[in-house]
Amino acid sequence: MAMKRRNESTFVLFDVTYVDGSVTSNRKVLGSMLGGLDGDEPAKAVIEAQDREIGLASGRPRGVIKSVARTRV
């Protein structure tokens, strides 16, 4: 019997620095959202959307993002 393969989605991990100096690590962004002429720039918008959802669920809004960089392994 053949095994089913999971839909292979590649995630890219990012470290996020906020204006207040706090940092979150290993934030996942779907790899298909990145690349092309914009490079990693779309990751900031994706993470901002994630932060809005987290803020709504927790009742504590996240801060303003200062920078986003790929996590170095």
Tab-separated table of C-alpha atoms in Angstrom:
chain	number	residue	atom	x	y	z
A	1	MET	CA	0.000	0.000	0.000
A	2	ALA	CA	1.386	3.362	-0.990
A	3	MET	CA	1.836	5.965	1.713
A	4	LYS	CA	0.166	9.303	1.263
A	5	ARG	CA	2.500	12.248	1.189
A	6	ARG	CA	1.607	15.324	3.104
A	7	ASN	CA	1.302	18.536	1.221
A	8	GLU	CA	4.840	19.794	1.594
A	9	SER	CA	4.691	23.440	2.608
A	10	THR	CA	7.987	25.115	3.189
A	11	PHE	CA	8.166	27.696	5.935
A	12	VAL	CA	10.863	30.315	6.411
A	13	LEU	CA	11.666	31.409	9.957
A	14	PHE	CA	12.141	35.062	10.878
A	15	ASP	CA	13.343	37.024	13.904
A	16	VAL	CA	11.214	40.110	14.522
A	17	THR	CA	12.451	43.218	16.346
A	18	TYR	CA	9.843	45.650	17.624
A	19	VAL	CA	10.209	49.414	18.111
A	20	ASP	CA	10.141	48.958	21.915
A	21	GLY	CA	13.221	46.688	21.683
A	22	SER	CA	11.468	43.367	22.248
A	23	VAL	CA	12.295	40.463	19.939
A	24	THR	CA	10.389	37.354	18.862
A	25	SER	CA	12.173	34.483	17.168
A	26	ASN	CA	11.257	31.735	14.738
A	27	ARG	CA	8.118	33.347	13.329
A	28	LYS	CA	6.887	31.186	10.434
A	29	VAL	CA	6.069	32.586	6.996
A	30	LEU	CA	5.009	30.373	4.102
A	31	GLY	CA	7.887	30.192	1.633
A	32	SER	CA	5.578	30.673	-1.348
A	33	MET	CA	4.813	34.189	-0.053
A	34	LEU	CA	8.463	35.182	-0.467
A	35	GLY	CA	10.831	35.620	-3.356
A	36	GLY	CA	10.535	37.382	-6.635
A	37	LEU	CA	11.495	41.032	-6.888
A	38	ASP	CA	10.312	41.795	-3.354
A	39	GLY	CA	12.516	39.179	-1.689
A	40	ASP	CA	11.670	38.908	2.015
A	41	GLU	CA	9.700	42.189	2.156
A	42	PRO	CA	6.267	40.421	2.108
A	43	ALA	CA	7.252	38.638	5.349
A	44	LYS	CA	6.749	41.859	7.320
A	45	ALA	CA	3.140	42.191	6.127
A	46	VAL	CA	2.436	38.517	6.888
A	47	ILE	CA	3.879	38.832	10.400
A	48	GLU	CA	1.945	42.072	10.998
A	49	ALA	CA	-1.259	40.195	10.084
A	50	GLN	CA	-0.289	37.377	12.473
A	51	ASP	CA	0.333	39.966	15.201
A	52	ARG	CA	-3.123	41.490	14.670
A	53	GLU	CA	-4.728	38.049	15.077
A	54	ILE	CA	-2.654	37.344	18.195
A	55	GLY	CA	-3.592	40.747	19.628
A	56	LEU	CA	-7.294	40.175	19.031
A	57	ALA	CA	-7.189	36.720	20.588
A	58	SER	CA	-5.172	37.781	23.636
A	59	GLY	CA	-6.639	41.236	24.154
A	60	ARG	CA	-3.119	42.718	24.173
A	61	PRO	CA	-2.031	44.295	20.896
A	62	ARG	CA	1.520	43.712	19.687
A	63	GLY	CA	3.940	46.576	19.145
A	64	VAL	CA	5.068	48.145	15.888
A	65	ILE	CA	7.605	46.084	13.941
A	66	LYS	CA	10.993	47.750	13.498
A	67	SER	CA	12.715	45.037	11.438
A	68	VAL	CA	12.360	41.475	10.178
A	69	ALA	CA	15.325	39.218	9.395
A	70	ARG	CA	15.648	35.558	8.518
A	71	THR	CA	16.563	33.384	11.472
A	72	ARG	CA	20.146	32.192	11.298
A	73	VAL	CA	20.564	28.542	12.142
